Amino acid sequence: MKVLKFGGTSVGNVENMRQVMKIVNDGEQKIVVLSAMAGTTNFLVELYELTKKRNEGFSVKHKIDVLKEQYIDVVENLYKTDVKKEAMRFVRNRFGKIYQAIDENPRDLEGYILAQGEILSTRLFTYLLKENNIDAECIPALEFMRIDMNGEPDRFFIKKTLGYYMERYPATIYVTQGYICRDFYGRITNLKRGGSDYTASIIGSRLRADNIQIWTDVDGFQNNDPRYVKKTQPISELSFEEAAELAYFGAKILHPQTVFPAQRRNIPVYLKNTLDPKAKGTRISSDVKANGVKAIAAKDGITAIKIKSERMLHSHGYLHKIFEVFSRHETPIDMITTSEVAVSLTIDNAKNLDKIVPELENFAKIEVDQEQSIVCLVGHEITKSNATYKLFGVLKDHTVRMISYGGSSNNISILVDTDKKVEVLNKLHKLVF
């Protein structure tokens, strides 16, 4: 059993859907996890925002009609047989339910609206498989994907319920939705942006799959960001730890949580290109092929906060007091450095900054720097390399706000002004690669 996930661009148009059909139709049993068609989720987010405004009924209806016409056009061009009629009925019925949900305004309206993209893409793709005489069944993720009170996958429930559906509806190819799930109370929610990768990894872990494949529109991880750096190269092999660091610190190809379920079961993860299936891509596993820097990534939208107080000196419990403020406002911390009288840390979500800063000012002097970027170098045991000092030498002309070194042997992170990020990426790339 294999688990294959295809992203929004992979199913973003009629031609790409047919390409995905060719990839999955190899006679082997598998579960295919799909994202919404490219652009649909953004559209649905805008639609939900409209529903929160009063006296905007016409705008909401017009927005739904625009999206419905796009899907009707997909149906017209995707199918060649009487399956087209069945698919068209499904699309019209689905959008009718969206109208109804908005009128009734249920508690999970946001989750319900945002779930429609994946529901549409999976059903349309299943119809395509059946039209081409491929043994396929669509299993609704909202029946088996559930998270607990802590937002973690309910592993026992997922395994038991998914197994039940697979036994009840035997098939060669099972198609299901990524991203969407239900919460502990049964309300429709999701695993946040990029969550389809995470869905695939959770399913693969629960079923002890042979491998998990993440199909997108690039040839695996690159050794730097190709949007800002020329002549980047794909990375053929990464360890689970290296991939997790890259995903968290800016490499958009993989959801940061994807690695961990696969790592627990030691299931290799492959990153592949839907538009070039023969490309080698990246293999992520427990194997470590070489030491040294493998890749450089950057994460924008960072806020740095310096917390200074002489009361820190020789005192205990001070860090706990600081962290408690961030915990109370549900704001994770990325990087942290300390001295005798000061703590500097970074956050990537400043939504509650206006609440956090006044609380910290009750016992410390606070400095806030926004528009920062974390530039991260990733590789096996790079903090132990004799060449590491050169990385800092190349940045002698730049103001480095913070350095995180030694917390992980696979990661060195530096904080710089966002307007200097591209220059820093290129200098490090030239030095390392």
GROMACS .gro file of C-alpha atoms in nm:
model
  433
    1MET     CA    1   0.000   0.000   0.000
    2LYS     CA    2   0.124   0.345  -0.097
    3VAL     CA    3  -0.013   0.688  -0.017
    4LEU     CA    4   0.013   0.956  -0.288
    5LYS     CA    5  -0.078   1.320  -0.227
    6PHE     CA    6  -0.130   1.566  -0.512
    7GLY     CA    7  -0.135   1.941  -0.450
    8GLY     CA    8  -0.356   2.213  -0.592
    9THR     CA    9  -0.149   2.276  -0.903
   10SER     CA   10  -0.134   1.902  -0.973
   11VAL     CA   11  -0.515   1.898  -1.005
   12GLY     CA   12  -0.543   2.261  -1.109
   13ASN     CA   13  -0.683   2.204  -1.457
   14VAL     CA   14  -0.819   1.934  -1.687
   15GLU     CA   15  -0.480   1.842  -1.837
   16ASN     CA   16  -0.315   1.806  -1.497
   17MET     CA   17  -0.599   1.589  -1.365
   18ARG     CA   18  -0.548   1.353  -1.656
   19GLN     CA   19  -0.175   1.349  -1.588
   20VAL     CA   20  -0.243   1.251  -1.225
   21MET     CA   21  -0.469   0.972  -1.350
   22LYS     CA   22  -0.180   0.833  -1.556
   23ILE     CA   23   0.054   0.845  -1.255
   24VAL     CA   24  -0.180   0.660  -1.018
   25ASN     CA   25  -0.304   0.401  -1.270
   26ASP     CA   26  -0.026   0.144  -1.236
   27GLY     CA   27  -0.233  -0.147  -1.103
   28GLU     CA   28  -0.105  -0.118  -0.746
   29GLN     CA   29  -0.336  -0.050  -0.453
   30LYS     CA   30  -0.300   0.298  -0.311
   31ILE     CA   31  -0.470   0.587  -0.137
   32VAL     CA   32  -0.471   0.914  -0.331
   33VAL     CA   33  -0.501   1.230  -0.121
   34LEU     CA   34  -0.601   1.545  -0.311
   35SER     CA   35  -0.593   1.915  -0.235
   36ALA     CA   36  -0.849   2.158  -0.376
   37MET     CA   37  -0.792   2.277  -0.731
   38ALA     CA   38  -0.544   2.566  -0.740
   39GLY     CA   39  -0.703   2.894  -0.638
   40THR     CA   40  -1.020   2.742  -0.491
   41THR     CA   41  -0.924   2.767  -0.123
   42ASN     CA   42  -0.829   3.135  -0.157
   43PHE     CA   43  -1.164   3.191  -0.328
   44LEU     CA   44  -1.350   3.015  -0.046
   45VAL     CA   45  -1.165   3.217   0.219
   46GLU     CA   46  -1.284   3.536   0.046
   47LEU     CA   47  -1.635   3.391   0.030
   48TYR     CA   48  -1.638   3.320   0.402
   49GLU     CA   49  -1.517   3.673   0.479
   50LEU     CA   50  -1.811   3.806   0.276
   51THR     CA   51  -2.057   3.599   0.478
   52LYS     CA   52  -1.944   3.777   0.797
   53LYS     CA   53  -2.058   4.114   0.659
   54ARG     CA   54  -2.420   4.218   0.689
   55ASN     CA   55  -2.635   4.330   0.397
   56GLU     CA   56  -2.398   4.164   0.151
   57GLY     CA   57  -2.632   3.889   0.034
   58PHE     CA   58  -2.600   3.972  -0.335
   59SER     CA   59  -2.218   3.979  -0.318
   60VAL     CA   60  -2.211   3.637  -0.150
   61LYS     CA   61  -2.445   3.483  -0.407
   62HIS     CA   62  -2.247   3.636  -0.693
   63LYS     CA   63  -1.922   3.498  -0.548
   64ILE     CA   64  -2.068   3.147  -0.527
   65ASP     CA   65  -2.202   3.173  -0.883
   66VAL     CA   66  -1.859   3.269  -1.017
   67LEU     CA   67  -1.696   2.962  -0.860
   68LYS     CA   68  -1.981   2.735  -0.969
   69GLU     CA   69  -1.937   2.842  -1.332
   70GLN     CA   70  -1.566   2.760  -1.312
   71TYR     CA   71  -1.644   2.406  -1.197
   72ILE     CA   72  -1.917   2.362  -1.458
   73ASP     CA   73  -1.655   2.452  -1.719
   74VAL     CA   74  -1.419   2.189  -1.572
   75VAL     CA   75  -1.692   1.924  -1.596
   76GLU     CA   76  -1.769   2.019  -1.957
   77ASN     CA   77  -1.407   1.965  -2.058
   78LEU     CA   78  -1.299   1.679  -1.829
   79TYR     CA   79  -1.541   1.402  -1.930
   80LYS     CA   80  -1.627   1.241  -2.264
   81THR     CA   81  -1.909   1.001  -2.170
   82ASP     CA   82  -2.237   1.002  -1.976
   83VAL     CA   83  -2.030   1.039  -1.659
   84LYS     CA   84  -2.045   1.410  -1.743
   85LYS     CA   85  -2.416   1.418  -1.648
   86GLU     CA   86  -2.349   1.258  -1.309
   87ALA     CA   87  -2.059   1.492  -1.239
   88MET     CA   88  -2.268   1.793  -1.339
   89ARG     CA   89  -2.548   1.691  -1.101
   90PHE     CA   90  -2.293   1.656  -0.823
   91VAL     CA   91  -2.145   2.002  -0.884
   92ARG     CA   92  -2.485   2.175  -0.896
   93ASN     CA   93  -2.599   1.987  -0.584
   94ARG     CA   94  -2.278   2.079  -0.399
   95PHE     CA   95  -2.316   2.448  -0.467
   96GLY     CA   96  -2.682   2.426  -0.365
   97LYS     CA   97  -2.563   2.297  -0.027
   98ILE     CA   98  -2.321   2.589   0.002
   99TYR     CA   99  -2.609   2.835  -0.053
  100GLN     CA  100  -2.812   2.648   0.210
  101ALA     CA  101  -2.530   2.644   0.467
  102ILE     CA  102  -2.481   3.019   0.434
  103ASP     CA  103  -2.854   3.078   0.487
  104GLU     CA  104  -2.863   2.854   0.794
  105ASN     CA  105  -2.526   2.982   0.930
  106PRO     CA  106  -2.416   2.673   1.131
  107ARG     CA  107  -2.147   2.690   1.401
  108ASP     CA  108  -1.890   2.534   1.170
  109LEU     CA  109  -1.972   2.757   0.869
  110GLU     CA  110  -1.608   2.854   0.816
  111GLY     CA  111  -1.491   2.492   0.825
  112TYR     CA  112  -1.780   2.384   0.604
  113ILE     CA  113  -1.710   2.646   0.336
  114LEU     CA  114  -1.333   2.585   0.332
  115ALA     CA  115  -1.389   2.209   0.300
  116GLN     CA  116  -1.574   2.236  -0.030
  117GLY     CA  117  -1.263   2.266  -0.249
  118GLU     CA  118  -1.130   1.924  -0.149
  119ILE     CA  119  -1.477   1.765  -0.167
  120LEU     CA  120  -1.518   1.892  -0.523
  121SER     CA  121  -1.172   1.791  -0.648
  122THR     CA  122  -1.186   1.438  -0.507
  123ARG     CA  123  -1.531   1.357  -0.641
  124LEU     CA  124  -1.451   1.495  -0.987
  125PHE     CA  125  -1.126   1.297  -0.994
  126THR     CA  126  -1.303   0.977  -0.885
  127TYR     CA  127  -1.556   1.022  -1.168
  128LEU     CA  128  -1.261   1.059  -1.408
  129LEU     CA  129  -1.107   0.733  -1.287
  130LYS     CA  130  -1.435   0.546  -1.320
  131GLU     CA  131  -1.496   0.688  -1.668
  132ASN     CA  132  -1.167   0.527  -1.766
  133ASN     CA  133  -1.263   0.190  -1.610
  134ILE     CA  134  -1.024   0.226  -1.318
  135ASP     CA  135  -1.137   0.054  -0.997
  136ALA     CA  136  -1.175   0.350  -0.759
  137GLU     CA  137  -1.375   0.462  -0.456
  138CYS     CA  138  -1.398   0.805  -0.291
  139ILE     CA  139  -1.376   0.785   0.089
  140PRO     CA  140  -1.491   1.103   0.271
  141ALA     CA  141  -1.216   1.234   0.500
  142LEU     CA  142  -1.478   1.393   0.724
  143GLU     CA  143  -1.581   1.040   0.825
  144PHE     CA  144  -1.239   0.927   0.947
  145MET     CA  145  -1.001   1.226   0.988
  146ARG     CA  146  -1.042   1.359   1.341
  147ILE     CA  147  -0.827   1.564   1.577
  148ASP     CA  148  -0.840   1.552   1.957
  149MET     CA  149  -0.881   1.835   2.209
  150ASN     CA  150  -0.512   1.926   2.168
  151GLY     CA  151  -0.537   1.949   1.789
  152GLU     CA  152  -0.344   1.623   1.745
  153PRO     CA  153  -0.457   1.341   1.514
  154ASP     CA  154  -0.684   1.089   1.687
  155ARG     CA  155  -0.472   0.798   1.570
  156PHE     CA  156  -0.688   0.513   1.701
  157PHE     CA  157  -1.009   0.659   1.555
  158ILE     CA  158  -0.844   0.728   1.217
  159LYS     CA  159  -0.702   0.379   1.184
  160LYS     CA  160  -1.021   0.204   1.293
  161THR     CA  161  -1.263   0.412   1.083
  162LEU     CA  162  -1.048   0.424   0.771
  163GLY     CA  163  -1.002   0.048   0.791
  164TYR     CA  164  -1.379   0.005   0.815
  165TYR     CA  165  -1.439   0.207   0.496
  166MET     CA  166  -1.168   0.022   0.305
  167GLU     CA  167  -1.318  -0.314   0.400
  168ARG     CA  168  -1.671  -0.200   0.315
  169TYR     CA  169  -1.574  -0.050  -0.022
  170PRO     CA  170  -1.290  -0.261  -0.166
  171ALA     CA  171  -1.103  -0.093  -0.450
  172THR     CA  172  -0.763  -0.062  -0.612
  173ILE     CA  173  -0.751   0.316  -0.574
  174TYR     CA  174  -0.904   0.502  -0.282
  175VAL     CA  175  -0.944   0.877  -0.325
  176THR     CA  176  -0.983   1.105  -0.025
  177GLN     CA  177  -0.953   1.467   0.078
  178GLY     CA  178  -0.647   1.625   0.232
  179TYR     CA  179  -0.655   1.924   0.466
  180ILE     CA  180  -1.009   1.880   0.603
  181CYS     CA  181  -1.111   1.697   0.919
  182ARG     CA  182  -1.341   1.716   1.221
  183ASP     CA  183  -1.249   1.840   1.564
  184PHE     CA  184  -1.308   1.671   1.899
  185TYR     CA  185  -1.668   1.797   1.902
  186GLY     CA  186  -1.747   1.679   1.549
  187ARG     CA  187  -1.732   2.022   1.386
  188ILE     CA  188  -1.574   2.059   1.042
  189THR     CA  189  -1.228   2.215   1.060
  190ASN     CA  190  -0.892   2.172   0.885
  191LEU     CA  191  -0.520   2.112   0.931
  192LYS     CA  192  -0.429   2.465   0.811
  193ARG     CA  193  -0.251   2.562   0.490
  194GLY     CA  194  -0.054   2.281   0.332
  195GLY     CA  195  -0.239   2.033   0.553
  196SER     CA  196  -0.295   1.784   0.269
  197ASP     CA  197   0.068   1.677   0.309
  198TYR     CA  198   0.002   1.616   0.677
  199THR     CA  199  -0.313   1.417   0.596
  200ALA     CA  200  -0.114   1.189   0.365
  201SER     CA  201   0.152   1.131   0.628
  202ILE     CA  202  -0.105   1.055   0.900
  203ILE     CA  203  -0.283   0.804   0.674
  204GLY     CA  204   0.046   0.645   0.569
  205SER     CA  205   0.154   0.610   0.931
  206ARG     CA  206  -0.177   0.457   1.043
  207LEU     CA  207  -0.175   0.203   0.755
  208ARG     CA  208   0.202   0.139   0.777
  209ALA     CA  209   0.234   0.223   0.407
  210ASP     CA  210   0.536   0.119   0.201
  211ASN     CA  211   0.601   0.484   0.122
  212ILE     CA  212   0.437   0.825   0.112
  213GLN     CA  213   0.463   1.035  -0.203
  214ILE     CA  214   0.405   1.411  -0.210
  215TRP     CA  215   0.346   1.525  -0.569
  216THR     CA  216   0.373   1.894  -0.651
  217ASP     CA  217   0.500   2.116  -0.934
  218VAL     CA  218   0.875   2.119  -0.854
  219ASP     CA  219   1.152   1.858  -0.846
  220GLY     CA  220   1.171   1.808  -0.470
  221PHE     CA  221   1.358   2.024  -0.220
  222GLN     CA  222   1.600   2.278  -0.373
  223ASN     CA  223   1.923   2.373  -0.198
  224ASN     CA  224   1.808   2.736  -0.186
  225ASP     CA  225   1.504   2.944  -0.278
  226PRO     CA  226   1.489   2.957  -0.662
  227ARG     CA  227   1.276   3.273  -0.647
  228TYR     CA  228   1.576   3.468  -0.516
  229VAL     CA  229   1.885   3.262  -0.599
  230LYS     CA  230   2.002   3.149  -0.943
  231LYS     CA  231   2.134   2.800  -1.022
  232THR     CA  232   1.975   2.616  -0.732
  233GLN     CA  233   1.990   2.237  -0.739
  234PRO     CA  234   1.744   1.968  -0.627
  235ILE     CA  235   1.844   1.762  -0.323
  236SER     CA  236   1.817   1.388  -0.385
  237GLU     CA  237   1.842   1.266  -0.021
  238LEU     CA  238   1.748   1.418   0.314
  239SER     CA  239   1.708   1.276   0.662
  240PHE     CA  240   1.378   1.322   0.845
  241GLU     CA  241   1.544   1.575   1.077
  242GLU     CA  242   1.688   1.780   0.791
  243ALA     CA  243   1.356   1.784   0.603
  244ALA     CA  244   1.167   1.891   0.916
  245GLU     CA  245   1.404   2.183   0.972
  246LEU     CA  246   1.373   2.297   0.609
  247ALA     CA  247   0.994   2.267   0.607
  248TYR     CA  248   0.959   2.468   0.926
  249PHE     CA  249   1.205   2.739   0.829
  250GLY     CA  250   1.061   2.840   0.496
  251ALA     CA  251   1.075   2.563   0.234
  252LYS     CA  252   0.713   2.576   0.112
  253ILE     CA  253   0.717   2.243  -0.069
  254LEU     CA  254   0.630   2.048   0.248
  255HIS     CA  255   0.397   2.108   0.543
  256PRO     CA  256   0.616   2.124   0.858
  257GLN     CA  257   0.422   1.851   1.040
  258THR     CA  258   0.441   1.601   0.752
  259VAL     CA  259   0.768   1.441   0.853
  260PHE     CA  260   0.680   1.327   1.204
  261PRO     CA  261   0.408   1.060   1.147
  262ALA     CA  262   0.624   0.903   0.875
  263GLN     CA  263   0.934   0.919   1.093
  264ARG     CA  264   0.760   0.734   1.378
  265ARG     CA  265   0.700   0.437   1.146
  266ASN     CA  266   1.024   0.484   0.950
  267ILE     CA  267   0.827   0.522   0.626
  268PRO     CA  268   1.023   0.697   0.346
  269VAL     CA  269   0.866   1.010   0.197
  270TYR     CA  270   0.923   1.101  -0.168
  271LEU     CA  271   0.878   1.452  -0.309
  272LYS     CA  272   0.792   1.424  -0.680
  273ASN     CA  273   0.701   1.651  -0.972
  274THR     CA  274   0.361   1.587  -1.132
  275LEU     CA  275   0.469   1.769  -1.449
  276ASP     CA  276   0.789   1.562  -1.475
  277PRO     CA  277   0.722   1.221  -1.315
  278LYS     CA  278   1.059   1.080  -1.426
  279ALA     CA  279   1.256   1.342  -1.233
  280LYS     CA  280   1.432   1.191  -0.932
  281GLY     CA  281   1.287   1.431  -0.675
  282THR     CA  282   1.382   1.406  -0.306
  283ARG     CA  283   1.379   1.098  -0.084
  284ILE     CA  284   1.333   1.163   0.289
  285SER     CA  285   1.422   0.878   0.523
  286SER     CA  286   1.616   0.782   0.835
  287ASP     CA  287   1.933   0.745   0.626
  288VAL     CA  288   2.201   1.013   0.655
  289LYS     CA  289   2.410   1.025   0.340
  290ALA     CA  290   2.659   1.302   0.418
  291ASN     CA  291   2.754   1.573   0.666
  292GLY     CA  292   2.763   1.943   0.589
  293VAL     CA  293   2.515   2.204   0.471
  294LYS     CA  294   2.251   2.057   0.237
  295ALA     CA  295   2.022   2.357   0.193
  296ILE     CA  296   1.944   2.715   0.286
  297ALA     CA  297   1.591   2.845   0.348
  298ALA     CA  298   1.431   3.167   0.470
  299LYS     CA  299   1.118   3.245   0.668
  300ASP     CA  300   0.963   3.592   0.648
  301GLY     CA  301   0.711   3.771   0.867
  302ILE     CA  302   0.924   3.743   1.180
  303THR     CA  303   0.900   3.975   1.480
  304ALA     CA  304   1.194   4.001   1.721
  305ILE     CA  305   1.132   4.096   2.083
  306LYS     CA  306   1.409   4.193   2.327
  307ILE     CA  307   1.317   4.162   2.696
  308LYS     CA  308   1.565   4.331   2.929
  309SER     CA  309   1.561   4.352   3.307
  310GLU     CA  310   1.826   4.357   3.577
  311ARG     CA  311   1.590   4.144   3.786
  312MET     CA  312   1.694   3.849   3.569
  313LEU     CA  313   2.040   3.850   3.724
  314HIS     CA  314   2.084   3.541   3.945
  315SER     CA  315   1.706   3.496   3.969
  316HIS     CA  316   1.508   3.181   3.907
  317GLY     CA  317   1.168   3.149   3.741
  318TYR     CA  318   1.219   3.455   3.520
  319LEU     CA  319   1.214   3.263   3.190
  320HIS     CA  320   0.902   3.080   3.306
  321LYS     CA  321   0.739   3.417   3.369
  322ILE     CA  322   0.822   3.529   3.013
  323PHE     CA  323   0.709   3.209   2.845
  324GLU     CA  324   0.387   3.211   3.042
  325VAL     CA  325   0.288   3.538   2.874
  326PHE     CA  326   0.334   3.390   2.526
  327SER     CA  327   0.158   3.069   2.625
  328ARG     CA  328  -0.140   3.260   2.759
  329HIS     CA  329  -0.178   3.434   2.423
  330GLU     CA  330  -0.120   3.111   2.225
  331THR     CA  331   0.185   3.251   2.047
  332PRO     CA  332   0.468   3.004   1.967
  333ILE     CA  333   0.833   3.113   1.987
  334ASP     CA  334   1.079   3.031   1.706
  335MET     CA  335   1.428   3.142   1.811
  336ILE     CA  336   1.560   3.240   2.154
  337THR     CA  337   1.891   3.373   2.289
  338THR     CA  338   1.970   3.477   2.647
  339SER     CA  339   2.223   3.676   2.847
  340GLU     CA  340   2.246   3.757   3.217
  341VAL     CA  341   1.995   4.042   3.196
  342ALA     CA  342   1.814   4.000   2.863
  343VAL     CA  343   1.622   3.755   2.647
  344SER     CA  344   1.573   3.796   2.273
  345LEU     CA  345   1.318   3.582   2.096
  346THR     CA  346   1.120   3.570   1.774
  347ILE     CA  347   0.760   3.497   1.682
  348ASP     CA  348   0.603   3.443   1.339
  349ASN     CA  349   0.250   3.542   1.443
  350ALA     CA  350   0.215   3.898   1.571
  351LYS     CA  351  -0.164   3.886   1.601
  352ASN     CA  352  -0.153   3.920   1.980
  353LEU     CA  353   0.156   4.142   2.000
  354ASP     CA  354  -0.048   4.437   2.127
  355LYS     CA  355  -0.151   4.222   2.425
  356ILE     CA  356   0.185   4.055   2.484
  357VAL     CA  357   0.401   4.369   2.497
  358PRO     CA  358   0.204   4.550   2.774
  359GLU     CA  359   0.221   4.239   2.994
  360LEU     CA  360   0.597   4.208   2.944
  361GLU     CA  361   0.642   4.580   3.017
  362ASN     CA  362   0.510   4.517   3.369
  363PHE     CA  363   0.846   4.362   3.459
  364ALA     CA  364   1.094   4.444   3.178
  365LYS     CA  365   1.201   4.694   2.915
  366ILE     CA  366   1.082   4.583   2.571
  367GLU     CA  367   1.221   4.645   2.221
  368VAL     CA  368   1.031   4.519   1.917
  369ASP     CA  369   1.173   4.480   1.564
  370GLN     CA  370   0.937   4.378   1.286
  371GLU     CA  371   0.997   4.293   0.919
  372GLN     CA  372   1.265   4.040   1.007
  373SER     CA  373   1.357   3.712   0.833
  374ILE     CA  374   1.512   3.392   0.966
  375VAL     CA  375   1.775   3.251   0.730
  376CYS     CA  376   1.837   2.888   0.812
  377LEU     CA  377   2.124   2.659   0.708
  378VAL     CA  378   2.038   2.290   0.731
  379GLY     CA  379   2.251   1.978   0.713
  380HIS     CA  380   2.371   1.686   0.921
  381GLU     CA  381   2.600   1.780   1.213
  382ILE     CA  382   2.675   2.123   1.063
  383THR     CA  383   2.732   2.282   1.404
  384LYS     CA  384   3.033   2.050   1.448
  385SER     CA  385   3.193   2.136   1.114
  386ASN     CA  386   3.534   2.308   1.117
  387ALA     CA  387   3.413   2.526   0.827
  388THR     CA  388   3.121   2.675   1.019
  389TYR     CA  389   3.312   2.989   1.114
  390LYS     CA  390   3.323   3.086   0.745
  391LEU     CA  391   2.945   3.120   0.744
  392PHE     CA  392   2.970   3.410   0.987
  393GLY     CA  393   3.263   3.570   0.807
  394VAL     CA  394   3.062   3.615   0.490
  395LEU     CA  395   2.804   3.819   0.686
  396LYS     CA  396   3.054   4.066   0.831
  397ASP     CA  397   2.892   4.357   0.642
  398HIS     CA  398   2.539   4.277   0.765
  399THR     CA  399   2.363   4.349   1.091
  400VAL     CA  400   2.267   4.011   1.238
  401ARG     CA  401   1.990   4.057   1.495
  402MET     CA  402   2.012   3.706   1.645
  403ILE     CA  403   2.193   3.374   1.597
  404SER     CA  404   2.060   3.033   1.701
  405TYR     CA  405   2.348   2.787   1.714
  406GLY     CA  406   2.370   2.459   1.902
  407GLY     CA  407   2.002   2.402   1.979
  408SER     CA  408   2.008   2.151   1.696
  409SER     CA  409   2.316   1.999   1.539
  410ASN     CA  410   2.138   2.011   1.201
  411ASN     CA  411   2.045   2.381   1.197
  412ILE     CA  412   2.207   2.722   1.223
  413SER     CA  413   1.959   3.011   1.209
  414ILE     CA  414   2.032   3.382   1.179
  415LEU     CA  415   1.791   3.674   1.199
  416VAL     CA  416   1.832   3.962   0.953
  417ASP     CA  417   1.626   4.252   0.822
  418THR     CA  418   1.388   4.126   0.554
  419ASP     CA  419   1.514   4.382   0.303
  420LYS     CA  420   1.861   4.219   0.330
  421LYS     CA  421   1.735   3.861   0.302
  422VAL     CA  422   1.797   3.812  -0.072
  423GLU     CA  423   2.152   3.945  -0.047
  424VAL     CA  424   2.224   3.715   0.249
  425LEU     CA  425   2.079   3.410   0.071
  426ASN     CA  426   2.298   3.473  -0.232
  427LYS     CA  427   2.615   3.531  -0.030
  428LEU     CA  428   2.567   3.212   0.169
  429HIS     CA  429   2.478   3.017  -0.145
  430LYS     CA  430   2.799   3.129  -0.317
  431LEU     CA  431   3.005   3.031  -0.013
  432VAL     CA  432   2.845   2.692   0.051
  433PHE     CA  433   2.755   2.563  -0.295
   0.00000   0.00000   0.00000
